[in-house]
CSV table of C-alpha atoms and ligand atoms in Angstrom, one decimal:
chain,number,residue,atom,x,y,z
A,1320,UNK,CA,5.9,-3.7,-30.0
A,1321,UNK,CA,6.2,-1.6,-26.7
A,1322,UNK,CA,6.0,-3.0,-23.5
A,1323,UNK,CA,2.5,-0.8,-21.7
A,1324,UNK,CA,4.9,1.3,-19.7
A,1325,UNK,CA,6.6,2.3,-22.6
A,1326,UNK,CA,9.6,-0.1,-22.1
A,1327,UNK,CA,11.2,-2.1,-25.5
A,1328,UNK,CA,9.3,-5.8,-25.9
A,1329,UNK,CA,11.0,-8.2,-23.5
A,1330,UNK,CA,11.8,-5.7,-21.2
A,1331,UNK,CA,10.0,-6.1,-17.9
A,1332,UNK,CA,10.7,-2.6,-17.2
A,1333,UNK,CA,12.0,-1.6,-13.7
A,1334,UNK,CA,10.7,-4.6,-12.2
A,1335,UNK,CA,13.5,-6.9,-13.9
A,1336,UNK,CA,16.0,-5.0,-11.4
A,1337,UNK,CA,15.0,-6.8,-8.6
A,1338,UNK,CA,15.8,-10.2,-6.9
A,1339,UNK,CA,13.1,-12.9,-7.6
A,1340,UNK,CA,12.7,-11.7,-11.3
A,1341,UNK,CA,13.4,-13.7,-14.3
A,1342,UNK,CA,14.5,-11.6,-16.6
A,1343,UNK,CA,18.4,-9.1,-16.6
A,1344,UNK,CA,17.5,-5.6,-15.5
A,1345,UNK,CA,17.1,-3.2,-18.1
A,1346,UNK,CA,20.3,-0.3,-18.7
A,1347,UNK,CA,19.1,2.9,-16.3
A,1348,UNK,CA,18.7,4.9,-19.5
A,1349,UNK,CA,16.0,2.6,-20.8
A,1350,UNK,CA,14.0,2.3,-17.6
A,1351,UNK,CA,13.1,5.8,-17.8
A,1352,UNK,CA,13.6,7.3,-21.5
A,1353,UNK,CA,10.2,8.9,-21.3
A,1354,UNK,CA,10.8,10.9,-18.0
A,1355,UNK,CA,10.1,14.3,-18.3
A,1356,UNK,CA,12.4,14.7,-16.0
A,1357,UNK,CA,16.4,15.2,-17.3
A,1358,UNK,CA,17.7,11.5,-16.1
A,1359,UNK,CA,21.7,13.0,-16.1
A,1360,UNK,CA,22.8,13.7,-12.0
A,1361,UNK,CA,21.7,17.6,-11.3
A,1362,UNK,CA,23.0,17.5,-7.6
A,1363,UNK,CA,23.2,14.8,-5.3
A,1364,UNK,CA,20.8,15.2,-2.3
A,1365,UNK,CA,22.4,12.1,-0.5
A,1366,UNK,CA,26.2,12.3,0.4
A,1367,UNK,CA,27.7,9.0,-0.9
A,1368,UNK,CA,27.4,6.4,2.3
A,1369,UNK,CA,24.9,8.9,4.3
A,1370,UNK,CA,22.9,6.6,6.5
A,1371,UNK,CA,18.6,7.1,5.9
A,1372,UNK,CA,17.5,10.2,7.7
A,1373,UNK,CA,14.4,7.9,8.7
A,1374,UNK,CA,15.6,5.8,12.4
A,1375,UNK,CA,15.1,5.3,15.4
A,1376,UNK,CA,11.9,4.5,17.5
A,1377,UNK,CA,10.2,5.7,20.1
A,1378,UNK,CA,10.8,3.4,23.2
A,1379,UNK,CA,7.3,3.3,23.9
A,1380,UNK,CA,5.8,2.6,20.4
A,1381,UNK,CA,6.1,-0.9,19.5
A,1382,UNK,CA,7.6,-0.6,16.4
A,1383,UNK,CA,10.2,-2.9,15.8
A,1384,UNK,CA,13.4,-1.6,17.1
A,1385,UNK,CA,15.1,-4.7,14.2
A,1386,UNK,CA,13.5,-2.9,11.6
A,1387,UNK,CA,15.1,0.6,12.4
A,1388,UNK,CA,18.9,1.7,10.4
A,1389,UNK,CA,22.1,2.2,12.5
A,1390,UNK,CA,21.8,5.6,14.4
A,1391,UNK,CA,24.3,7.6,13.8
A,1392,UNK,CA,26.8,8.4,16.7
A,1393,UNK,CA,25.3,11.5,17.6
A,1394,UNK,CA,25.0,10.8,21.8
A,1395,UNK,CA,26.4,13.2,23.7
A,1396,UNK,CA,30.1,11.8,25.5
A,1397,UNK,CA,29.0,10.6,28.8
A,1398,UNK,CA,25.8,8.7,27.8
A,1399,UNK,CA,25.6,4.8,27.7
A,1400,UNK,CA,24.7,4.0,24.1
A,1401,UNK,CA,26.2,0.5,24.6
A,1402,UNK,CA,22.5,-0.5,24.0
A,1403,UNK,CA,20.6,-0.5,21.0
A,1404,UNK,CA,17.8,0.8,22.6
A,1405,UNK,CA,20.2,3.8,24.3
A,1406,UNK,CA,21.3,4.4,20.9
A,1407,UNK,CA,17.9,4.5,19.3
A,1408,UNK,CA,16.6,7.0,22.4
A,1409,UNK,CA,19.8,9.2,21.6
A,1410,UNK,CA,18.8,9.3,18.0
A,1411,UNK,CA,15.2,10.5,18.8
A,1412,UNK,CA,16.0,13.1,20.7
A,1413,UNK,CA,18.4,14.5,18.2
A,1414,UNK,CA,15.6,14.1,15.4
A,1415,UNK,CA,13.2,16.0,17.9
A,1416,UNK,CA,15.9,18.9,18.8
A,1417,UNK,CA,16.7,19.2,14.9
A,1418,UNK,CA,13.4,19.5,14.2
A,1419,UNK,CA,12.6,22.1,17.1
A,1420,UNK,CA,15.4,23.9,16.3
A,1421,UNK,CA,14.4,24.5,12.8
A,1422,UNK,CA,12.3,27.3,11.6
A,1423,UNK,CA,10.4,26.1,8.2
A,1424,UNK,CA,9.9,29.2,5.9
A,1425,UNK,CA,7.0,29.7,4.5
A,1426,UNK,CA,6.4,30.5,0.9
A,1427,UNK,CA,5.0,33.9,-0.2
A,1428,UNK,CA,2.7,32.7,-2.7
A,1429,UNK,CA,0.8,29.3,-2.6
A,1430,UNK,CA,2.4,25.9,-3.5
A,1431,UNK,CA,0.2,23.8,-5.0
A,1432,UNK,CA,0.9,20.0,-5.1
A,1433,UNK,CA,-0.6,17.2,-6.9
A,1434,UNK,CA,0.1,13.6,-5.3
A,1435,UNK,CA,0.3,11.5,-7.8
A,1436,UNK,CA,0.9,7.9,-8.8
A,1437,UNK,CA,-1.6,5.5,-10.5
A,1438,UNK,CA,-0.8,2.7,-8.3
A,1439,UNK,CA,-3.2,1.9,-5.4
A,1440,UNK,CA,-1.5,1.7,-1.6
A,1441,UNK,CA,1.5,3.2,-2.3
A,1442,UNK,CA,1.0,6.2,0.3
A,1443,UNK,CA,-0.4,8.7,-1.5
A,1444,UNK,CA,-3.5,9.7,1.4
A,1445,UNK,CA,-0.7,9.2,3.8
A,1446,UNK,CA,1.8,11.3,2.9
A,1447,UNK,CA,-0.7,14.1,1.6
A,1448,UNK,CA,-2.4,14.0,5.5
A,1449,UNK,CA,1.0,13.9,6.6
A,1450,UNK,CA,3.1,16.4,5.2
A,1451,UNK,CA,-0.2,18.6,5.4
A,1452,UNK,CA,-0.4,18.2,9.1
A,1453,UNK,CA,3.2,18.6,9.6
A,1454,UNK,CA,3.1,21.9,7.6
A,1455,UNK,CA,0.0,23.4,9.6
A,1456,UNK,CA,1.9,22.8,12.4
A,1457,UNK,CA,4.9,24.3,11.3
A,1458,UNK,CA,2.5,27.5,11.2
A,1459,UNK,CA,1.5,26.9,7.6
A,1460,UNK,CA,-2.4,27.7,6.0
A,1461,UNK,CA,-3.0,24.6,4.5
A,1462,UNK,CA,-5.7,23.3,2.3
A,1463,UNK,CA,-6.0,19.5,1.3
A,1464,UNK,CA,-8.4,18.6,-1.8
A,1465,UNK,CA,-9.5,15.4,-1.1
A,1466,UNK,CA,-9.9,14.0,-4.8
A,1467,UNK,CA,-10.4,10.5,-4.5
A,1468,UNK,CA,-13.9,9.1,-3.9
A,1469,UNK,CA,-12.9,7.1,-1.2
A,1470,UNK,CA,-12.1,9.9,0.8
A,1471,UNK,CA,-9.9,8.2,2.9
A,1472,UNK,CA,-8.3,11.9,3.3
A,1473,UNK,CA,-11.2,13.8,4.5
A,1474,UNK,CA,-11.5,10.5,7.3
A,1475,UNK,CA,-7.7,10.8,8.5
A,1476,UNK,CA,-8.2,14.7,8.7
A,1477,UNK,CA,-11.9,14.0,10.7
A,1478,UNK,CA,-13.9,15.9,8.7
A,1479,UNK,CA,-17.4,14.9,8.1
A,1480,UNK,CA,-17.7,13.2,4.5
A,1481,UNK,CA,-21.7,11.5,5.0
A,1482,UNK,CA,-23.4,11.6,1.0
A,1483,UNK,CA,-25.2,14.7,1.8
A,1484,UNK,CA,-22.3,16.9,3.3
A,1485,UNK,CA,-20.9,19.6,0.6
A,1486,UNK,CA,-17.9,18.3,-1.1
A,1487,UNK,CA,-15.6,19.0,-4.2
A,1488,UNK,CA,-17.6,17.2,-6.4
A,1489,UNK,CA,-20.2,20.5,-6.0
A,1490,UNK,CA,-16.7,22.4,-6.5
A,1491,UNK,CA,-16.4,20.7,-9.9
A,1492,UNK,CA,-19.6,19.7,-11.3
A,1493,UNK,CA,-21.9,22.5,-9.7
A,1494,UNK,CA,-19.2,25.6,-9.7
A,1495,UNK,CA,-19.8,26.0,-6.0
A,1496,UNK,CA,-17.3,28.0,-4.6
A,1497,UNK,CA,-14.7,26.4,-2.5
A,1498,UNK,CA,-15.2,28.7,0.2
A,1499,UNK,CA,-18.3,27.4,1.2
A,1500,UNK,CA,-17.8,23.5,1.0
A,1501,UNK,CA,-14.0,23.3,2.8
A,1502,UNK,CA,-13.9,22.7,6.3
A,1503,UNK,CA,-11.2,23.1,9.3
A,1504,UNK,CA,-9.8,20.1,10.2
A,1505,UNK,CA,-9.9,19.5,14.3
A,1506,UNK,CA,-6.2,18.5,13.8
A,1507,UNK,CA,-4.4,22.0,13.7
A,1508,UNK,CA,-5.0,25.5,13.8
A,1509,UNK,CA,-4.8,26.3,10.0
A,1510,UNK,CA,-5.4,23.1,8.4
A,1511,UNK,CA,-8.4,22.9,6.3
A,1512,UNK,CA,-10.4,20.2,4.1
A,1513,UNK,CA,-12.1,20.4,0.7
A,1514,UNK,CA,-14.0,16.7,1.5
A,1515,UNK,CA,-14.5,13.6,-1.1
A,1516,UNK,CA,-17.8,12.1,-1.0
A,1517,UNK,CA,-19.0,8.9,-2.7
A,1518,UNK,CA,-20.6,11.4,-5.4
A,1519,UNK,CA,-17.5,11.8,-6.5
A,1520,UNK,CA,-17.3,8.5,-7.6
A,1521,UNK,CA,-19.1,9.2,-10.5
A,1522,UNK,CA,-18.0,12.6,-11.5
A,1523,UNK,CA,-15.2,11.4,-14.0
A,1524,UNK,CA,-18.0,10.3,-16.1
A,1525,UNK,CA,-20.3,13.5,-15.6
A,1526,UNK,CA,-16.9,15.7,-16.4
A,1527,UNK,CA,-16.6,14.0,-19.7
A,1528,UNK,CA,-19.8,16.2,-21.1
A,1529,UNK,CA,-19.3,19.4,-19.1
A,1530,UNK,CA,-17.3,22.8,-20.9
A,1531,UNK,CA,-13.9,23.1,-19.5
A,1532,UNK,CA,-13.8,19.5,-18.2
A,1533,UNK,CA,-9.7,19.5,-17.6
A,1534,UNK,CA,-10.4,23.3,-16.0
A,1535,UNK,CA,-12.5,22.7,-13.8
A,1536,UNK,CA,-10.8,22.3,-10.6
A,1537,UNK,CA,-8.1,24.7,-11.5
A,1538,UNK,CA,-10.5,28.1,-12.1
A,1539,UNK,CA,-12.4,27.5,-8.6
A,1540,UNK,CA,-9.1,27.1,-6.9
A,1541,UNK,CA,-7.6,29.8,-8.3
A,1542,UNK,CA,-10.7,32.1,-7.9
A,1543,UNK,CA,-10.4,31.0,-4.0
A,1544,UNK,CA,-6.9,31.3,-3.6
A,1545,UNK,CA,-6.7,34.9,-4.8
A,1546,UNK,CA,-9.7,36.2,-3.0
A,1547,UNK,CA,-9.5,34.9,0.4
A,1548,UNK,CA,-8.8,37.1,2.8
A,1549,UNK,CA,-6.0,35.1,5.1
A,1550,UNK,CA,-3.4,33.4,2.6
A,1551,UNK,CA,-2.4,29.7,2.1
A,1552,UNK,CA,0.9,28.8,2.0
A,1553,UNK,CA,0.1,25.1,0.5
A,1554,UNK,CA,-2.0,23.1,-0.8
A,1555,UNK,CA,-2.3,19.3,-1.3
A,1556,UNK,CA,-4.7,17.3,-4.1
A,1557,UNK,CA,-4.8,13.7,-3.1
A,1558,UNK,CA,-5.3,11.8,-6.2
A,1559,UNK,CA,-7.8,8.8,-6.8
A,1560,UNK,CA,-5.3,5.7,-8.0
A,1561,UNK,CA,-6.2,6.3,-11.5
A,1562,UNK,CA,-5.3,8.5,-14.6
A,1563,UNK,CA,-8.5,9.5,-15.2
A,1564,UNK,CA,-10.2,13.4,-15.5
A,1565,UNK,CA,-10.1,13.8,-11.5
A,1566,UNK,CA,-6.4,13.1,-11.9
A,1567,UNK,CA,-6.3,15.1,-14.8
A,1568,UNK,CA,-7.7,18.1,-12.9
A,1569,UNK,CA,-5.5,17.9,-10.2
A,1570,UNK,CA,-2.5,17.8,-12.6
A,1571,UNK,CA,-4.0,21.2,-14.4
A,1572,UNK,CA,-4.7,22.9,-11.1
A,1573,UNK,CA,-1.2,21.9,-9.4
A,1574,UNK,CA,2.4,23.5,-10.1
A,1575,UNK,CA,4.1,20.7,-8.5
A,1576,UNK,CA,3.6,17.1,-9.0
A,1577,UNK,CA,4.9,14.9,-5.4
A,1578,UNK,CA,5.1,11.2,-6.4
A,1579,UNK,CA,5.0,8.9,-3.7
A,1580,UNK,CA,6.9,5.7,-4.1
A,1581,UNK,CA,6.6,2.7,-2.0
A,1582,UNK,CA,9.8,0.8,-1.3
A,1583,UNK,CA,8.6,-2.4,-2.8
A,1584,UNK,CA,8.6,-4.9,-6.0
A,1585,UNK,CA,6.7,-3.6,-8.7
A,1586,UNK,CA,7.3,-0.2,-7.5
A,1587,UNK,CA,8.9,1.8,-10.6
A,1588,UNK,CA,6.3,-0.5,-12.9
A,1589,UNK,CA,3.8,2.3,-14.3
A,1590,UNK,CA,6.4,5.6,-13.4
A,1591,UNK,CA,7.1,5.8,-16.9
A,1592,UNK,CA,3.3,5.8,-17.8
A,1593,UNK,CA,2.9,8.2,-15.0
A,1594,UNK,CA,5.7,10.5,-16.1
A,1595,UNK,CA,4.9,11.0,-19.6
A,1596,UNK,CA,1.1,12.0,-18.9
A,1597,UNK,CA,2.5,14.5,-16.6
A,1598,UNK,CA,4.3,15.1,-19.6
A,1599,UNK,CA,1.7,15.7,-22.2
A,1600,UNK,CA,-0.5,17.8,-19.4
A,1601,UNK,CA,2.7,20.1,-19.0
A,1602,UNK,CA,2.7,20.8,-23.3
A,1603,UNK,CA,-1.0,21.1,-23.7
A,1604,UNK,CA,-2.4,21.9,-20.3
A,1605,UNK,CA,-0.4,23.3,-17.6
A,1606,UNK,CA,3.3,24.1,-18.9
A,1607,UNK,CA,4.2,25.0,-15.3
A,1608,UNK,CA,4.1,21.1,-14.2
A,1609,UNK,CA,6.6,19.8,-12.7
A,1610,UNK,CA,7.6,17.1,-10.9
A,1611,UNK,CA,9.6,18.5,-7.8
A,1612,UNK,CA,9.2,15.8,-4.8
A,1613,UNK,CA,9.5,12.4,-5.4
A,1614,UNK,CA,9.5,10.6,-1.1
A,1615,UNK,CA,10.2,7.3,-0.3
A,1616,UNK,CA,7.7,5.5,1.1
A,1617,UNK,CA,6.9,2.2,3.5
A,1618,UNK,CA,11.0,2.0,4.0
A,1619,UNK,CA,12.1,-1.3,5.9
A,1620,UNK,CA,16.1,-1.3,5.8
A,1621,UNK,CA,16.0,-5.0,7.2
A,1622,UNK,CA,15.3,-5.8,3.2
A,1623,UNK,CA,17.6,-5.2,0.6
A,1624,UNK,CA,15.0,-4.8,-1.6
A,1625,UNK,CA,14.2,-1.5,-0.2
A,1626,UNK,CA,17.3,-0.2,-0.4
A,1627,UNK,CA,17.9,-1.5,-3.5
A,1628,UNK,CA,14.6,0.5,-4.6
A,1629,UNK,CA,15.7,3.7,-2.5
A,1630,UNK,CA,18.9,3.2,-4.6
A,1631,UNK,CA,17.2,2.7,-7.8
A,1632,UNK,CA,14.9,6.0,-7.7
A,1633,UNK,CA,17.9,8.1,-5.9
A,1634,UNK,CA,20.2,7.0,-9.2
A,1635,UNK,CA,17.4,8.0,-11.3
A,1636,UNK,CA,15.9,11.1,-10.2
A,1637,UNK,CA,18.7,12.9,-7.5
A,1638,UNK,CA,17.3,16.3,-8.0
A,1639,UNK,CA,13.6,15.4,-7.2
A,1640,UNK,CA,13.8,12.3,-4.1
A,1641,UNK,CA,14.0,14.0,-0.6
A,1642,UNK,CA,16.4,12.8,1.6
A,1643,UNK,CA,13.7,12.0,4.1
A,1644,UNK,CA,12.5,8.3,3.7
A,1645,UNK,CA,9.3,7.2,5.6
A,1646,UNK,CA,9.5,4.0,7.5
A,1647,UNK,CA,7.1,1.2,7.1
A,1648,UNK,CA,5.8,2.3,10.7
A,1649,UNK,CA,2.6,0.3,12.9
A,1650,UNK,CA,2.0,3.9,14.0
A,1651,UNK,CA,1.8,5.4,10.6
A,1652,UNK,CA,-0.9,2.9,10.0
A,1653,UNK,CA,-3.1,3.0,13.0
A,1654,UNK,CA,-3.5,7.0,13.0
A,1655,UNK,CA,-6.3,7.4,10.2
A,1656,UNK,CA,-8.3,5.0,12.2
A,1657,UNK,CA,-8.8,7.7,15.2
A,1658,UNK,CA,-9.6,10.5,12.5
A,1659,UNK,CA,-5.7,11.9,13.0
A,1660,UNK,CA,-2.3,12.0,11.3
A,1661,UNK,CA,0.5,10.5,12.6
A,1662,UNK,CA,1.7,14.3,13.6
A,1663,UNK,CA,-0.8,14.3,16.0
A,1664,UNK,CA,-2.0,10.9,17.2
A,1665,UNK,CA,1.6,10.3,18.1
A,1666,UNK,CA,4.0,12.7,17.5
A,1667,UNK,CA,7.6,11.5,18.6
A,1668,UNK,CA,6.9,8.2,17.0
A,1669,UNK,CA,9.8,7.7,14.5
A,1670,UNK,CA,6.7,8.0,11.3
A,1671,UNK,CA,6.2,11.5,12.9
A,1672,UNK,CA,9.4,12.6,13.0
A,1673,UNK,CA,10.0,11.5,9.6
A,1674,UNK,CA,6.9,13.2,8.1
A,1675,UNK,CA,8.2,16.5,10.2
A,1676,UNK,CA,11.6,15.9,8.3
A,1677,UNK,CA,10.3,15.7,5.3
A,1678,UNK,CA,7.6,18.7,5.2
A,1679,UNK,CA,10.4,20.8,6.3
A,1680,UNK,CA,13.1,19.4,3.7
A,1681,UNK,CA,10.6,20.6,1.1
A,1682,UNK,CA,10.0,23.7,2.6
A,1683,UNK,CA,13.5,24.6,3.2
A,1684,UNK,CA,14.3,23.4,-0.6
A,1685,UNK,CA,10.9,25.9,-1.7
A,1686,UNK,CA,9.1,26.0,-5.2
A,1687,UNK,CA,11.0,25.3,-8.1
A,1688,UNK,CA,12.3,28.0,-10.9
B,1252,ADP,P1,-2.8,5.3,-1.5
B,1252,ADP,O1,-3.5,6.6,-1.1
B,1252,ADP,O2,-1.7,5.5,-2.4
B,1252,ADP,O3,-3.8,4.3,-2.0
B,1252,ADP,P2,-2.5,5.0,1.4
B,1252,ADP,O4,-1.9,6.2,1.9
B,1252,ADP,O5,-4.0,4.8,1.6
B,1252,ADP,O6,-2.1,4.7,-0.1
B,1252,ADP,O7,-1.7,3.8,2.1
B,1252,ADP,C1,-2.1,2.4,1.8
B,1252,ADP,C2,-2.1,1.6,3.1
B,1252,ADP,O8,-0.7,1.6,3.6
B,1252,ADP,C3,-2.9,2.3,4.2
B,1252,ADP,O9,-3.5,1.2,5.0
B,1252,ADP,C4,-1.9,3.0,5.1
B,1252,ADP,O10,-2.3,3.1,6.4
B,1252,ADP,C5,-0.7,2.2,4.9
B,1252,ADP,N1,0.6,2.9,5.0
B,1252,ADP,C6,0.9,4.0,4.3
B,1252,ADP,N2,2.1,4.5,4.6
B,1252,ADP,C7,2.6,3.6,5.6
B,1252,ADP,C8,3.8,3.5,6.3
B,1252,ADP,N3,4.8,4.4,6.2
B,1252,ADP,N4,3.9,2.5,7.2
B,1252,ADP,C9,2.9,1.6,7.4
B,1252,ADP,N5,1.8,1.6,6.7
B,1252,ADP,C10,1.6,2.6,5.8
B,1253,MG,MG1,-5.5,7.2,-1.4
């Protein structure tokens, strides 16, 4: 008998590894047998003993300034950094200047990502708003699908999502051209919104009868993605917490799968479910799937748990987990409440910054071969 993740009986799966769990932690090889991804070291991203790219705070914020890794001693000769708080304010301001400093470059045909993981809460809307934001302000077009019927996307981007405003579900169920439904998001410039109503909610049972039901998404995006007249560079599917037809959609229209992964117990519990659908879409459905971006999520380096998680997916998958983790961050939280991302509600907070780092990490590492 298998274990539902697909690990041996009597083998928690990943959640063994951690403290507070009966059972020995399964061999790395086991954990993750299904992966569709090769398990053997392609490159390391991290340098062996390379401190978090996600730090310091913002002296105003009030994040924690306990909860925040060791800075690294960047401060220019002549500064006081005999504080923490010095130190931390040093560190910001060489996030901020590396960031300025860098010019993203922008793909010449659209990336389309799918962000993915069955779990509930693990950041999924966040990092999708996020990255999105962070792109769009880089200079990016950028389109967000907001897939999940909560629409908890389409809020944090303040676009109107009422029952009777035009959403994807008319994309998918009524072929209504995207064109017509998306909507610019007051955040940036060039950052737009297909919205998720509560009709949605009951789409994955109306797709079951409908021609095409897997396709769906995939032919109206590509239809509006070839015809419109002013490019996107990306594009971002925010998944419902499920592995159900709207998932299944996304996976089809996407090339690249991101997986968010919350640096918490139970985290890994379900990957290996996850991976080997993405698996079986990329034979039968979509053989350009791939998984490309794996990010860290809800990072507190005052537990070891989290970076014995960070360690745990970085041994695992080296080629795929960005640098960039994103801190467990008050800031990060509060932002979809005021209809904004974190970018722009406040956007030297240390959340910010991190999302910056990581929207330009992936663009500088580009689509895969
Ligand atoms: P999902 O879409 O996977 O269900 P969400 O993005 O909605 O997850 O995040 C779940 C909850 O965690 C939300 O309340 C969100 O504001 C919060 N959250 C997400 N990322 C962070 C973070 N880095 N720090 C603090 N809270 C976060
Ligand atoms: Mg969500």
């Amino acid at each position: 008998m298998k274990h539902p993740d697909g690990f041996p009986a009597g083998n928690p799966g990943p959640k063994g590894s951690y403290p507070g769990s009966p059972s020995t932690p399964p061999p790395a090889s086991a954990q993750f047998s299904n992966s569709s991804i090769p398990s053997e070291p392609l490159h390391a991203l991290v340098e062996p003993g390379q401190a978090p790219a996600a730090r310091p705070a913002q002296p105003a914020s009030s994040e924690s300034v306990a909860s925040r890794p060791t800075p690294r001693s960047s401060v220019p000769s002549g500064f006081d950094d005999s504080t923490p708080l010095a130190r931390e304010l040093s560190e910001i301001g060489r996030r901020r200047q590396a960031l300025a400093a860098e010019k993203s470059p922008l793909p010449s045909s659209p990336r389309v990502f799918t962000v993915a993981n069955q779990k509930g809460g693990v950041g999924k809307t966040t990092t999708t708003v996020n990255l999105a934001a962070a792109l769009a302000r880089g200079g990016a077009r950028v389109l967000v699908i907001d897939l999940d019927p909560q629409g908890n996307a389409s809020t944090a981007l303040g676009v109107e999502h009422r029952s009777d405003t035009p959403s994807v579900y008319d994309v998918i169920i009524n072929d209504e051209p995207i064109a017509e439904i998306l909507q610019k998001s007051p955040e940036f410039e060039a950052l737009y919104c297909l919205p998720a109503t509560i009709h949605l909610a009951g789409a994955e049972i109306e797709l079951v009868s409908l021609v095409a039901r897997e396709q769906r998404l995939r032919t109206s995006l590509d239809k509006f993605l070839a015809e419109t007249t002013e490019p996107f560079h990306y594009v971002f599917i925010d998944c419902p917490p499920s592995l159900g037809l709207l998932t299944i959609n996304a996976f089809v229209a996407a090339r690249e799968v991101l997986i968010p992964i919350q640096c918490e117990y139970y985290a890994l519990e379900g990957l290996s479910q996850l991976l080997n659908n993405i698996k079986l879409i990329e034979r039968h459905l979509n053989p350009v799937l791939k998984v490309s971006t794996i990010l860290l999520t809800m990072y507190d380096s005052r537990t070891n748990l989290a970076n014995q998680v960070a360690d745990d997916v970085r041994n695992h998958f080296p080629k795929e987990v960005l640098k960039t983790l994103i801190p467990r961050s008050v800031r990060i939280s509060e932002a979809p409440s005021y209809g904004q991302s974190v970018i722009s509600y406040d956007p030297s907070s240390p959340g910010s910054l991190s999302y910056l780092e990581a929207a330009a990490e992936i663009a500088r590492r580009g689509a895969p071969e």
